[in-house]
Each structure stands twice: as C-alpha cells, then as structure tokens.
Amino acid sequence: MRKLKAFCLGLSALFVLASCQQTGGGKDKYVISISARSSSTEQNMLKIWEAAYEKAHPEVDVQVDGWGTVQTSEAYVQRYALNRSQLTNMIYTTDDSTALLAIKNNFVDLRSYYEANTDTDYTNFYRSMLDTTSYNGEFRPTTSYQGNLEGEKSDDPEYGIYFAPREYNMPGLLLNVDLFNEYGIAVPTKDDWDWDKFVALLQQIDTMTQQKRAEEGGVKYSQYRACELNQTWEPVYTTILKALGGDGLFTFDSSNEASCNLGSTANVAAYRELVEDFANGNYQYALDRDYGNDNFVSGTVFMTAISYPEVGNYHEKIPNIAFLPFPTEYVAAGCGGYGILTDKKDEVQTLANGESKKTVDLCWDFLRFIISEEGQNLAGKEGYIQPVRKSLATTGEWLQSFDPSLDHTAFCTGKELALNTFTFATPSKRSLLRNDVSDFIRRLLDNTTKTTDVDSIVANTEKSINNHLAS
C-alpha cells in the first residue's frame, strides 16, 4: 500500500509539472519566440519590430534568435528533428521552402486569423503573395469568410495560408553608379529600357572591360563583369524564359499529368537566344552565371539582379547606387515571411496575475503587427522590405529609404508573373525539379557552342526531370 501511495503521489507531481510547463507556470510576461536567418538585415529588422511591439505590449517578451549558417526553413526544422522542443514558436520561411513543411503539418493555417479582422482582410495584400504560402500554389478563403475577396472558398488544408508574407519581392537591378561613371557609360533610365537595350549594354560593358584589361595588363580587370544576373534563381529564369518566348517548362494532359516541355520548339529557341547573348565563349566579361556570387559588393560588377530587401546588404559597401526595373515586360514575384509552428499552438501561457493566452494567439498578434501599415512602414523606412500591403506601393516610407531620389518603384514596375512553375508537383519533388532546372540553366551558360550542346543539355535534363516526375 505504501508503494502504491508513493507511486500515485509521483504521478500527481508529474501531472502538476506538466501542467506548469503547458501553461507557463505564472510568468511575469508572455513569451513569443521567433527565429530567422542570421543576416544583419534580417536580425535588425526583427529587432525593430520587437522593440515597437514590446513598447505597445509591455506584458510581452519577444525573443529573436538567429539560425547561424542555416539558410532555409526546411534546414532549420530538420536541425531539431530529434528535439523539436528547441524550436521557436515562429520561424522565417519563403515561397520555395514552405510547401514540404506545410504539407507535413508543421505550420498553422492562418486563414481564420486573417479573416477575423478587416485590417487583415485578404484584399489589403497582394493576392499572389498569399498564393505562394499555400502548398498547392493557390490559397482560398474558408467557407466562413465574409470579406470582399471574390473567388472560390474552401476549408481544405491544401488551400491554407501557412505563413504571413512580410514583403513583395519582384526582382530589379541594382547599379554601381561609380563604375558607370569611371567607364563613361550613361546610367540607363526606366523610360528607355528593355531587353534589347539591356543586352546591348552588357555587350558594351564587356567590350570596354576587355579593352581595359588589354591596355593595363595584369589580372586586375579579369574579375570585372557587366552584370550578376543570377540566372539560376527561379524568379530570374522564369522571367527570362518568358521574355525570350518560351512556352513553359511543363505540359499537362487531360488528366492533369505533367510531362517535361523543356525541348519544345519555342523553349529551345529561347535557350539558343540566351546562349547567343550570354554564353561564356561570346562575352567573357558579361555575366556572373551563378546565383549568390555577391561579387557586386567587391566593386567589380556594374549591375546585380536582386530583390529589394537585399539592397541594404549591398548599399553599405556600394553607397552610390541606382535602381532599374528588370528589363522585361513580365517579372516573377515571390516573398518571404513568418509561419507559426504547430508544436505549441495549443499551449496556454499563464501570467503571475492569473491572466492566460494561447501561444498561437500571441504569435498571430505579433504577425498582425508586422503586416500592419505601422509595422510595414517601420521596416520599410530602413530599406528592409518592399511592403506587402498594396496601399503602401506608392506612399509607404520604403520610398524614402537609402536615398529618396532613387526610383524605388523600379522593383514593382513589371507586370506580375506568377511564381508557380513547380506547384503542380508534390512538395517532396519540387526541390529535385528546381535543382534540375537550375543546373540546366547553368550548363547552358557554361557551354561554348550554340547547337549540339544545347540539344544535348536539353535531352539529358528532360530525362532527369521525367525520372523525377515518375518516381
């Protein structure tokens, strides 16, 4: 009997301990934890939101953490696969990293939260950005939605919103004005700018760079390039292939089964034009071919293709800059934002005064602040984001960042091209397909001929893609 009594007391103690862990056990403040990439701009932006939110909500402690060397939400969650208790309540994520986590129930569906307040009604935001948050590439309001957005409704999780977009990312070009001045090249204007003028400018810079190296000798100018175009970056290659007349990388039969369309007549013509303009054997100093070289910050690259939130990382080292739109009619747009992990969504935090709130509701309130006009302007005036709120496109404080004379709207000049090339595939296959296409673009630009190599590269990539589709 004594052993049974002791056993029961032990169970009771464990129950009390578990209850305290679940409710917070009488803390002084509610805790919201959020983690993201460790870049200075990312962390500084979160610190700005943290300070403003805590000032308005002194009962809340927002805890911001960095990822170290990890760059994607998938990699961050995988790091703690065996000990998920170390995950924060919320994490940064992107349009290309969310689907696989969302379909495995890692993120809270935020639709009911968006729909609960007119200030977060879907119509306040770029619908295309909300579409990127759904793991099938299209979100739909719930059947309870009473707002103004038109279209079909559904409560199916496949149409959920699994992170709150904080920005609108349409790539543009960042220019090093000092390099243009040094070479005596006029900085182009938005009103006299298209794909043909862009290619001609690359060729002009390339020719002058080669002359400079020949005149002065040595290797100094061997690192100079006209543009870091980042063609293996999905928004860029999606944009370029459409601009060159491509007709999509996949086709679908009557049963919506996909097959690779890489070798279509229109696509092959686009690849050959791409190679003609940019291949290594033609213009040696025209382009850096890989995404993420970041040679622009060294002062040896005239232009780089980036999304607006990256400007700050470059402006610190290249202060004399200019903005130009991507030189195409249509430009693919993506985004990043923050999702609430499901691990603690049902946790209740209790303060010492007896007040209680659910962790998921606390997290959403912080997210709602981030995507409010106030939150968007706080980050925008520091140059950290291009607002996701449509109302701030031409009036937001982001237009005053860095230098008010800069044409910030260059980053939202093009007609929007949906970033949905891979959404037809199950999330587990998308990274494989993306890698196939990125490698394909890289091999195209590394080859030195324009016929046989293109056909061979297309055939080999089609085989790989179709194998991945069939697996």
Tab-separated table of C-alpha atoms in Angstrom:
chain	number	residue	atom	x	y	z
A	1	MET	CA	0.000	0.000	0.000
A	2	ARG	CA	2.858	2.362	0.862
A	3	LYS	CA	4.484	1.732	-2.548
A	4	LEU	CA	1.158	2.321	-4.339
A	5	LYS	CA	0.627	5.577	-2.409
A	6	ALA	CA	4.131	6.734	-3.296
A	7	PHE	CA	3.537	5.837	-6.948
A	8	CYS	CA	0.289	7.833	-7.003
A	9	LEU	CA	1.990	10.840	-5.395
A	10	GLY	CA	4.686	10.607	-8.081
A	11	LEU	CA	2.099	10.616	-10.843
A	12	SER	CA	0.412	13.608	-9.229
A	13	ALA	CA	3.701	15.506	-9.109
A	14	LEU	CA	4.376	14.747	-12.773
A	15	PHE	CA	0.893	15.966	-13.687
A	16	VAL	CA	1.419	19.247	-11.833
A	17	LEU	CA	4.808	19.707	-13.512
A	18	ALA	CA	3.338	19.023	-16.954
A	19	SER	CA	0.536	21.499	-16.263
A	20	CYS	CA	3.041	24.201	-15.330
A	21	GLN	CA	5.033	23.570	-18.493
A	22	GLN	CA	1.891	23.804	-20.571
A	23	THR	CA	0.503	26.985	-19.024
A	24	GLY	CA	3.720	28.840	-18.305
A	25	GLY	CA	3.527	28.430	-14.524
A	26	GLY	CA	2.880	32.043	-13.509
A	27	LYS	CA	5.420	34.007	-15.533
A	28	ASP	CA	5.874	37.783	-15.448
A	29	LYS	CA	5.475	38.107	-19.233
A	30	TYR	CA	4.071	36.221	-22.161
A	31	VAL	CA	6.837	34.871	-24.402
A	32	ILE	CA	6.847	34.926	-28.203
A	33	SER	CA	9.933	33.309	-29.733
A	34	ILE	CA	10.885	33.748	-33.383
A	35	SER	CA	13.927	32.641	-35.346
A	36	ALA	CA	15.230	33.552	-38.781
A	37	ARG	CA	18.319	33.816	-40.913
A	38	SER	CA	21.298	35.310	-39.127
A	39	SER	CA	21.973	38.050	-41.694
A	40	SER	CA	22.329	41.515	-40.199
A	41	THR	CA	19.386	42.964	-42.132
A	42	GLU	CA	17.078	40.132	-41.081
A	43	GLN	CA	18.013	40.350	-37.416
A	44	ASN	CA	17.956	44.166	-37.346
A	45	MET	CA	14.510	44.208	-38.912
A	46	LEU	CA	13.137	41.785	-36.335
A	47	LYS	CA	14.702	43.845	-33.542
A	48	ILE	CA	12.882	46.941	-34.817
A	49	TRP	CA	9.564	45.108	-34.779
A	50	GLU	CA	10.384	43.578	-31.393
A	51	ALA	CA	11.093	46.967	-29.774
A	52	ALA	CA	7.976	48.630	-31.198
A	53	TYR	CA	5.711	45.734	-30.292
A	54	GLU	CA	7.045	45.386	-26.739
A	55	LYS	CA	6.607	49.133	-26.199
A	56	ALA	CA	2.932	48.797	-27.094
A	57	HIS	CA	2.604	45.467	-25.233
A	58	PRO	CA	4.763	45.620	-22.079
A	59	GLU	CA	3.306	42.313	-20.936
A	60	VAL	CA	5.009	40.501	-23.853
A	61	ASP	CA	8.630	39.430	-24.265
A	62	VAL	CA	9.544	38.863	-27.928
A	63	GLN	CA	12.656	36.698	-28.193
A	64	VAL	CA	14.542	36.814	-31.516
A	65	ASP	CA	17.043	34.129	-32.481
A	66	GLY	CA	19.303	33.529	-35.489
A	67	TRP	CA	19.889	30.354	-37.485
A	68	GLY	CA	23.663	30.526	-37.719
A	69	THR	CA	24.804	29.026	-41.005
A	70	VAL	CA	21.366	27.569	-41.877
A	71	GLN	CA	19.604	29.429	-44.712
A	72	THR	CA	16.214	27.719	-45.205
A	73	SER	CA	13.257	26.885	-43.002
A	74	GLU	CA	13.461	23.242	-44.092
A	75	ALA	CA	17.064	23.004	-42.898
A	76	TYR	CA	16.245	24.799	-39.649
A	77	VAL	CA	13.387	22.444	-38.760
A	78	GLN	CA	15.459	19.424	-39.782
A	79	ARG	CA	18.208	20.513	-37.392
A	80	TYR	CA	15.824	19.913	-34.486
A	81	ALA	CA	14.081	16.840	-35.897
A	82	LEU	CA	15.065	14.772	-32.860
A	83	ASN	CA	14.392	17.509	-30.325
A	84	ARG	CA	11.610	19.752	-31.553
A	85	SER	CA	11.202	21.314	-28.117
A	86	GLN	CA	14.143	23.542	-29.081
A	87	LEU	CA	12.209	25.065	-31.970
A	88	THR	CA	10.903	28.587	-31.534
A	89	ASN	CA	7.191	29.427	-31.810
A	90	MET	CA	7.621	31.080	-35.207
A	91	ILE	CA	10.200	30.883	-37.979
A	92	TYR	CA	11.116	32.742	-41.134
A	93	THR	CA	10.233	30.935	-44.340
A	94	THR	CA	9.956	31.585	-48.083
A	95	ASP	CA	7.756	30.755	-51.044
A	96	ASP	CA	10.056	27.900	-52.138
A	97	SER	CA	10.758	26.411	-48.695
A	98	THR	CA	7.320	26.217	-47.118
A	99	ALA	CA	5.361	23.591	-49.048
A	100	LEU	CA	7.110	20.468	-47.788
A	101	LEU	CA	6.890	21.658	-44.177
A	102	ALA	CA	3.279	22.766	-44.529
A	103	ILE	CA	2.006	19.520	-46.066
A	104	LYS	CA	3.594	17.679	-43.126
A	105	ASN	CA	1.591	19.823	-40.679
A	106	ASN	CA	4.476	21.947	-39.399
A	107	PHE	CA	2.707	25.291	-39.853
A	108	VAL	CA	-0.587	26.664	-38.541
A	109	ASP	CA	-3.126	27.553	-41.246
A	110	LEU	CA	-3.568	31.323	-40.751
A	111	ARG	CA	-6.747	31.846	-42.764
A	112	SER	CA	-9.076	32.141	-39.776
A	113	TYR	CA	-6.762	34.779	-38.306
A	114	TYR	CA	-6.639	36.838	-41.495
A	115	GLU	CA	-10.414	36.631	-41.743
A	116	ALA	CA	-11.058	37.758	-38.157
A	117	ASN	CA	-10.239	41.439	-38.742
A	118	THR	CA	-10.952	43.876	-41.569
A	119	ASP	CA	-7.397	45.235	-41.294
A	120	THR	CA	-6.063	41.838	-42.339
A	121	ASP	CA	-8.685	41.151	-44.980
A	122	TYR	CA	-7.074	39.469	-47.966
A	123	THR	CA	-7.857	42.433	-50.211
A	124	ASN	CA	-5.261	44.540	-48.344
A	125	PHE	CA	-2.437	42.351	-49.657
A	126	TYR	CA	-1.098	41.156	-52.991
A	127	ARG	CA	-3.096	38.018	-53.628
A	128	SER	CA	-0.168	36.485	-55.499
A	129	MET	CA	1.936	36.625	-52.339
A	130	LEU	CA	-0.771	34.864	-50.338
A	131	ASP	CA	-0.933	32.208	-53.063
A	132	THR	CA	2.751	31.408	-52.509
A	133	THR	CA	2.005	30.464	-48.897
A	134	SER	CA	-0.266	27.567	-49.849
A	135	TYR	CA	1.418	24.262	-50.564
A	136	ASN	CA	-0.518	23.827	-53.808
A	137	GLY	CA	0.193	27.355	-55.062
A	138	GLU	CA	-3.289	28.781	-54.539
A	139	PHE	CA	-4.998	29.879	-51.343
A	140	ARG	CA	-8.764	30.086	-50.919
A	141	PRO	CA	-10.766	31.777	-48.157
A	142	THR	CA	-12.564	29.493	-45.763
A	143	THR	CA	-16.277	28.885	-46.157
A	144	SER	CA	-16.821	31.201	-43.155
A	145	TYR	CA	-15.184	34.161	-44.903
A	146	GLN	CA	-17.349	37.301	-45.052
A	147	GLY	CA	-14.866	39.702	-46.636
A	148	ASN	CA	-14.601	41.293	-50.072
A	149	LEU	CA	-12.251	38.931	-51.906
A	150	GLU	CA	-14.011	37.243	-54.791
A	151	GLY	CA	-13.434	33.638	-55.769
A	152	GLU	CA	-13.985	30.091	-54.589
A	153	LYS	CA	-13.971	29.180	-50.924
A	154	SER	CA	-12.754	26.000	-49.290
A	155	ASP	CA	-11.836	24.646	-45.870
A	156	ASP	CA	-9.476	22.082	-47.388
A	157	PRO	CA	-5.963	22.398	-45.863
A	158	GLU	CA	-4.400	22.369	-49.338
A	159	TYR	CA	-5.673	25.939	-49.807
A	160	GLY	CA	-4.335	27.159	-46.470
A	161	ILE	CA	-2.071	30.132	-45.722
A	162	TYR	CA	0.944	28.729	-43.924
A	163	PHE	CA	2.986	31.869	-43.391
A	164	ALA	CA	2.299	35.584	-43.318
A	165	PRO	CA	4.144	37.302	-46.202
A	166	ARG	CA	6.024	40.346	-44.960
A	167	GLU	CA	7.159	41.695	-48.357
A	168	TYR	CA	6.571	41.825	-52.095
A	169	ASN	CA	9.652	40.644	-53.977
A	170	MET	CA	9.816	41.487	-57.655
A	171	PRO	CA	13.474	41.373	-58.763
A	172	GLY	CA	15.068	44.533	-60.102
A	173	LEU	CA	18.582	45.683	-60.954
A	174	LEU	CA	20.954	47.469	-58.600
A	175	LEU	CA	23.625	49.564	-60.330
A	176	ASN	CA	27.079	50.672	-59.167
A	177	VAL	CA	26.982	54.280	-60.427
A	178	ASP	CA	30.683	54.877	-59.734
A	179	LEU	CA	31.634	52.106	-62.186
A	180	PHE	CA	29.385	53.574	-64.875
A	181	ASN	CA	30.987	56.979	-64.307
A	182	GLU	CA	34.509	55.536	-64.346
A	183	TYR	CA	33.888	53.960	-67.750
A	184	GLY	CA	31.985	56.964	-69.100
A	185	ILE	CA	28.802	54.966	-69.629
A	186	ALA	CA	25.473	56.737	-69.140
A	187	VAL	CA	23.244	55.185	-66.481
A	188	PRO	CA	20.088	53.959	-68.289
A	189	THR	CA	16.671	55.300	-67.341
A	190	LYS	CA	13.493	53.358	-66.741
A	191	ASP	CA	11.736	55.091	-69.614
A	192	ASP	CA	14.321	53.892	-72.155
A	193	TRP	CA	14.870	50.329	-71.041
A	194	ASP	CA	14.014	46.897	-72.390
A	195	TRP	CA	15.621	43.507	-73.010
A	196	ASP	CA	17.405	44.503	-76.219
A	197	LYS	CA	18.871	47.630	-74.605
A	198	PHE	CA	19.959	45.535	-71.619
A	199	VAL	CA	21.788	43.037	-73.834
A	200	ALA	CA	23.403	45.860	-75.816
A	201	LEU	CA	24.585	47.469	-72.578
A	202	LEU	CA	26.102	44.185	-71.389
A	203	GLN	CA	27.961	43.848	-74.665
A	204	GLN	CA	29.209	47.450	-74.455
A	205	ILE	CA	30.498	46.986	-70.923
A	206	ASP	CA	32.031	43.644	-71.860
A	207	THR	CA	33.944	45.162	-74.790
A	208	MET	CA	35.211	48.066	-72.705
A	209	THR	CA	36.274	45.748	-69.892
A	210	GLN	CA	38.314	43.628	-72.264
A	211	GLN	CA	39.932	46.763	-73.708
A	212	LYS	CA	40.770	47.976	-70.220
A	213	ARG	CA	42.470	44.723	-69.374
A	214	ALA	CA	44.419	44.704	-72.643
A	215	GLU	CA	45.578	48.284	-72.109
A	216	GLU	CA	46.622	47.945	-68.481
A	217	GLY	CA	47.640	44.288	-68.443
A	218	GLY	CA	47.708	42.004	-65.418
A	219	VAL	CA	44.685	40.350	-63.864
A	220	LYS	CA	43.040	43.360	-62.241
A	221	TYR	CA	40.176	43.564	-64.720
A	222	SER	CA	39.710	39.822	-65.125
A	223	GLN	CA	37.147	39.896	-62.293
A	224	TYR	CA	35.085	42.724	-63.759
A	225	ARG	CA	31.638	41.809	-65.060
A	226	ALA	CA	28.769	43.748	-66.551
A	227	CYS	CA	26.057	42.031	-64.522
A	228	GLU	CA	25.500	39.470	-61.822
A	229	LEU	CA	22.203	38.370	-63.335
A	230	ASN	CA	21.647	35.341	-61.092
A	231	GLN	CA	20.025	33.333	-63.885
A	232	THR	CA	19.776	30.153	-61.836
A	233	TRP	CA	17.477	31.943	-59.355
A	234	GLU	CA	13.885	30.863	-60.008
A	235	PRO	CA	12.324	34.359	-60.318
A	236	VAL	CA	15.043	35.301	-62.824
A	237	TYR	CA	14.997	32.271	-65.106
A	238	THR	CA	11.191	32.189	-65.026
A	239	THR	CA	11.184	35.817	-66.137
A	240	ILE	CA	13.892	35.467	-68.798
A	241	LEU	CA	12.449	32.379	-70.472
A	242	LYS	CA	9.070	34.064	-70.834
A	243	ALA	CA	10.726	37.211	-72.191
A	244	LEU	CA	12.558	35.158	-74.816
A	245	GLY	CA	9.365	33.458	-75.984
A	246	GLY	CA	9.453	30.200	-74.025
A	247	ASP	CA	6.161	28.367	-73.555
A	248	GLY	CA	6.552	26.825	-70.098
A	249	LEU	CA	8.722	24.023	-68.754
A	250	PHE	CA	5.879	21.526	-68.269
A	251	THR	CA	2.760	20.472	-70.148
A	252	PHE	CA	-0.310	18.677	-68.810
A	253	ASP	CA	-2.630	16.099	-70.356
A	254	SER	CA	-6.383	15.828	-69.869
A	255	SER	CA	-5.807	14.030	-66.561
A	256	ASN	CA	-3.503	16.867	-65.403
A	257	GLU	CA	-0.490	14.566	-65.548
A	258	ALA	CA	2.700	16.547	-66.163
A	259	SER	CA	5.473	15.927	-68.628
A	260	CYS	CA	8.644	17.862	-69.320
A	261	ASN	CA	8.315	20.524	-72.010
A	262	LEU	CA	11.955	21.589	-71.933
A	263	GLY	CA	12.556	20.589	-75.543
A	264	SER	CA	9.636	22.384	-77.177
A	265	THR	CA	10.406	24.422	-80.267
A	266	ALA	CA	9.700	27.717	-78.503
A	267	ASN	CA	11.782	26.805	-75.462
A	268	VAL	CA	14.788	25.637	-77.478
A	269	ALA	CA	14.671	28.880	-79.475
A	270	ALA	CA	14.711	30.796	-76.176
A	271	TYR	CA	17.688	28.797	-74.877
A	272	ARG	CA	19.642	29.436	-78.062
A	273	GLU	CA	18.993	33.150	-77.815
A	274	LEU	CA	20.105	33.015	-74.180
A	275	VAL	CA	23.310	31.256	-75.178
A	276	GLU	CA	23.833	33.634	-78.104
A	277	ASP	CA	23.577	36.622	-75.775
A	278	PHE	CA	25.402	35.320	-72.742
A	279	ALA	CA	27.439	32.147	-73.272
A	280	ASN	CA	30.972	32.060	-71.964
A	281	GLY	CA	32.508	31.873	-75.429
A	282	ASN	CA	30.810	35.081	-76.606
A	283	TYR	CA	31.083	37.668	-73.877
A	284	GLN	CA	33.725	36.622	-71.407
A	285	TYR	CA	33.151	39.508	-69.046
A	286	ALA	CA	29.417	39.996	-69.439
A	287	LEU	CA	27.956	37.879	-66.660
A	288	ASP	CA	28.496	36.006	-63.475
A	289	ARG	CA	26.439	32.899	-64.106
A	290	ASP	CA	25.658	31.577	-60.631
A	291	TYR	CA	23.164	32.890	-58.117
A	292	GLY	CA	24.700	34.285	-54.965
A	293	ASN	CA	28.217	35.173	-56.146
A	294	ASP	CA	27.896	38.572	-54.449
A	295	ASN	CA	30.819	39.989	-56.412
A	296	PHE	CA	28.849	43.226	-56.669
A	297	VAL	CA	29.958	44.188	-53.160
A	298	SER	CA	33.588	43.994	-54.237
A	299	GLY	CA	33.022	46.867	-56.670
A	300	THR	CA	33.846	44.827	-59.773
A	301	VAL	CA	30.302	44.309	-61.104
A	302	PHE	CA	28.255	47.048	-62.764
A	303	MET	CA	24.798	45.607	-62.056
A	304	THR	CA	23.235	42.858	-59.973
A	305	ALA	CA	19.749	41.340	-60.061
A	306	ILE	CA	18.252	41.264	-56.560
A	307	SER	CA	15.009	41.622	-54.649
A	308	TYR	CA	14.516	44.885	-52.766
A	309	PRO	CA	15.126	43.548	-49.213
A	310	GLU	CA	18.701	42.705	-50.253
A	311	VAL	CA	19.597	46.294	-51.172
A	312	GLY	CA	20.787	47.091	-47.652
A	313	ASN	CA	23.375	44.317	-47.730
A	314	TYR	CA	24.952	45.965	-50.783
A	315	HIS	CA	24.409	49.648	-50.042
A	316	GLU	CA	26.701	49.519	-47.013
A	317	LYS	CA	29.653	48.853	-49.334
A	318	ILE	CA	28.464	50.461	-52.587
A	319	PRO	CA	26.788	53.709	-51.468
A	320	ASN	CA	26.457	55.347	-54.911
A	321	ILE	CA	23.698	53.235	-56.425
A	322	ALA	CA	20.772	53.410	-58.832
A	323	PHE	CA	17.705	51.213	-59.347
A	324	LEU	CA	16.370	49.892	-62.647
A	325	PRO	CA	13.446	47.562	-63.355
A	326	PHE	CA	14.197	44.071	-64.591
A	327	PRO	CA	14.327	44.656	-68.369
A	328	THR	CA	11.264	42.601	-69.275
A	329	GLU	CA	7.537	43.238	-69.513
A	330	TYR	CA	6.658	40.481	-67.027
A	331	VAL	CA	8.619	39.793	-63.856
A	332	ALA	CA	8.156	36.854	-61.482
A	333	ALA	CA	7.428	37.815	-57.869
A	334	GLY	CA	7.964	35.842	-54.663
A	335	CYS	CA	8.163	36.581	-50.954
A	336	GLY	CA	9.353	35.651	-47.507
A	337	GLY	CA	7.552	35.841	-44.188
A	338	TYR	CA	6.893	34.106	-40.894
A	339	GLY	CA	4.957	30.957	-40.038
A	340	ILE	CA	3.694	29.732	-36.668
A	341	LEU	CA	4.872	26.204	-35.899
A	342	THR	CA	2.190	23.786	-34.757
A	343	ASP	CA	4.256	22.348	-31.887
A	344	LYS	CA	2.994	24.821	-29.267
A	345	LYS	CA	-0.173	26.097	-30.898
A	346	ASP	CA	-2.346	24.657	-28.109
A	347	GLU	CA	-0.047	25.765	-25.304
A	348	VAL	CA	-1.598	28.209	-22.830
A	349	GLN	CA	0.665	30.744	-21.117
A	350	THR	CA	-0.412	31.993	-17.696
A	351	LEU	CA	0.986	35.085	-16.015
A	352	ALA	CA	1.507	35.540	-12.281
A	353	ASN	CA	-1.615	37.723	-12.157
A	354	GLY	CA	-3.701	34.828	-13.446
A	355	GLU	CA	-4.223	36.089	-16.991
A	356	SER	CA	-3.864	33.462	-19.732
A	357	LYS	CA	-3.417	33.449	-23.512
A	358	LYS	CA	-2.748	30.784	-26.099
A	359	THR	CA	0.700	30.877	-27.648
A	360	VAL	CA	-0.750	30.731	-31.173
A	361	ASP	CA	-2.877	33.837	-30.495
A	362	LEU	CA	0.119	35.694	-29.095
A	363	CYS	CA	2.151	34.810	-32.163
A	364	TRP	CA	-0.557	35.912	-34.559
A	365	ASP	CA	-0.904	39.267	-32.808
A	366	PHE	CA	2.807	39.885	-33.394
A	367	LEU	CA	2.467	38.808	-37.033
A	368	ARG	CA	-0.553	41.083	-37.433
A	369	PHE	CA	1.625	43.966	-36.235
A	370	ILE	CA	4.384	43.064	-38.716
A	371	ILE	CA	1.971	43.163	-41.665
A	372	SER	CA	0.089	46.245	-40.455
A	373	GLU	CA	0.784	49.617	-42.081
A	374	GLU	CA	2.719	50.649	-38.983
A	375	GLY	CA	4.881	47.537	-38.994
A	376	GLN	CA	5.453	47.680	-42.738
A	377	ASN	CA	6.473	51.328	-42.575
A	378	LEU	CA	8.851	50.716	-39.662
A	379	ALA	CA	10.798	48.144	-41.674
A	380	GLY	CA	10.273	49.931	-44.976
A	381	LYS	CA	11.832	53.239	-43.958
A	382	GLU	CA	15.028	51.349	-43.100
A	383	GLY	CA	15.037	49.767	-46.560
A	384	TYR	CA	14.419	46.258	-45.263
A	385	ILE	CA	11.233	45.452	-47.177
A	386	GLN	CA	9.099	46.364	-50.138
A	387	PRO	CA	5.680	46.347	-48.444
A	388	VAL	CA	3.264	43.505	-48.948
A	389	ARG	CA	0.370	45.901	-48.345
A	390	LYS	CA	-0.910	47.247	-51.644
A	391	SER	CA	-1.758	50.599	-50.050
A	392	LEU	CA	1.949	51.313	-49.466
A	393	ALA	CA	3.202	50.642	-53.003
A	394	THR	CA	3.375	54.343	-53.869
A	395	THR	CA	3.001	56.018	-50.456
A	396	GLY	CA	4.940	53.862	-47.996
A	397	GLU	CA	8.005	55.043	-46.125
A	398	TRP	CA	10.127	52.490	-48.002
A	399	LEU	CA	10.195	55.056	-50.829
A	400	GLN	CA	12.378	57.298	-48.642
A	401	SER	CA	14.970	54.706	-47.667
A	402	PHE	CA	18.638	54.940	-48.676
A	403	ASP	CA	18.030	57.992	-50.876
A	404	PRO	CA	14.583	59.467	-51.672
A	405	SER	CA	15.793	60.413	-55.160
A	406	LEU	CA	16.192	56.730	-56.072
A	407	ASP	CA	13.393	55.206	-58.128
A	408	HIS	CA	12.211	52.605	-55.615
A	409	THR	CA	9.233	51.726	-57.784
A	410	ALA	CA	11.669	50.066	-60.190
A	411	PHE	CA	11.100	46.999	-58.021
A	412	CYS	CA	7.387	46.887	-58.821
A	413	THR	CA	7.293	48.180	-62.394
A	414	GLY	CA	6.812	44.954	-64.342
A	415	LYS	CA	3.600	43.082	-64.882
A	416	GLU	CA	3.495	40.312	-62.338
A	417	LEU	CA	4.418	36.785	-63.407
A	418	ALA	CA	3.204	34.077	-61.030
A	419	LEU	CA	5.977	32.034	-59.463
A	420	ASN	CA	4.145	28.742	-59.912
A	421	THR	CA	6.351	26.642	-62.225
A	422	PHE	CA	6.625	23.761	-59.763
A	423	THR	CA	3.396	23.923	-57.757
A	424	PHE	CA	1.800	21.147	-59.805
A	425	ALA	CA	4.265	18.642	-58.278
A	426	THR	CA	4.048	17.160	-54.805
A	427	PRO	CA	6.203	19.185	-52.399
A	428	SER	CA	8.650	16.306	-51.936
A	429	LYS	CA	9.596	16.518	-55.637
A	430	ARG	CA	9.855	20.258	-56.029
A	431	SER	CA	13.388	20.694	-54.760
A	432	LEU	CA	14.559	17.974	-57.182
A	433	LEU	CA	12.853	19.693	-60.110
A	434	ARG	CA	14.198	23.095	-59.096
A	435	ASN	CA	17.699	21.683	-58.899
A	436	ASP	CA	17.299	20.091	-62.341
A	437	VAL	CA	16.241	23.387	-63.919
A	438	SER	CA	18.894	25.472	-62.122
A	439	ASP	CA	21.611	23.044	-63.213
A	440	PHE	CA	20.195	23.134	-66.731
A	441	ILE	CA	20.445	26.931	-66.913
A	442	ARG	CA	23.977	26.830	-65.525
A	443	ARG	CA	25.100	24.241	-68.086
A	444	LEU	CA	23.544	26.232	-70.918
A	445	LEU	CA	25.524	29.307	-69.966
A	446	ASP	CA	28.752	27.407	-69.405
A	447	ASN	CA	28.767	25.768	-72.826
A	448	THR	CA	30.651	27.383	-75.694
A	449	THR	CA	28.580	26.412	-78.739
A	450	LYS	CA	25.035	27.100	-79.782
A	451	THR	CA	23.614	23.963	-81.412
A	452	THR	CA	24.782	20.475	-80.466
A	453	ASP	CA	25.499	21.338	-76.845
A	454	VAL	CA	22.077	22.920	-76.374
A	455	ASP	CA	20.323	19.835	-77.807
A	456	SER	CA	22.403	17.502	-75.647
A	457	ILE	CA	21.829	19.511	-72.478
A	458	VAL	CA	18.083	19.632	-73.154
A	459	ALA	CA	17.886	15.861	-73.758
A	460	ASN	CA	19.835	14.997	-70.602
A	461	THR	CA	17.798	17.352	-68.431
A	462	GLU	CA	14.491	16.115	-69.838
A	463	LYS	CA	15.494	12.577	-68.920
A	464	SER	CA	16.329	13.586	-65.359
A	465	ILE	CA	13.122	15.601	-64.917
A	466	ASN	CA	10.905	12.856	-66.294
A	467	ASN	CA	12.588	10.331	-63.990
A	468	HIS	CA	11.803	12.565	-61.029
A	469	LEU	CA	8.207	13.007	-62.195
A	470	ALA	CA	7.770	9.237	-62.499
A	471	SER	CA	9.390	8.351	-59.191
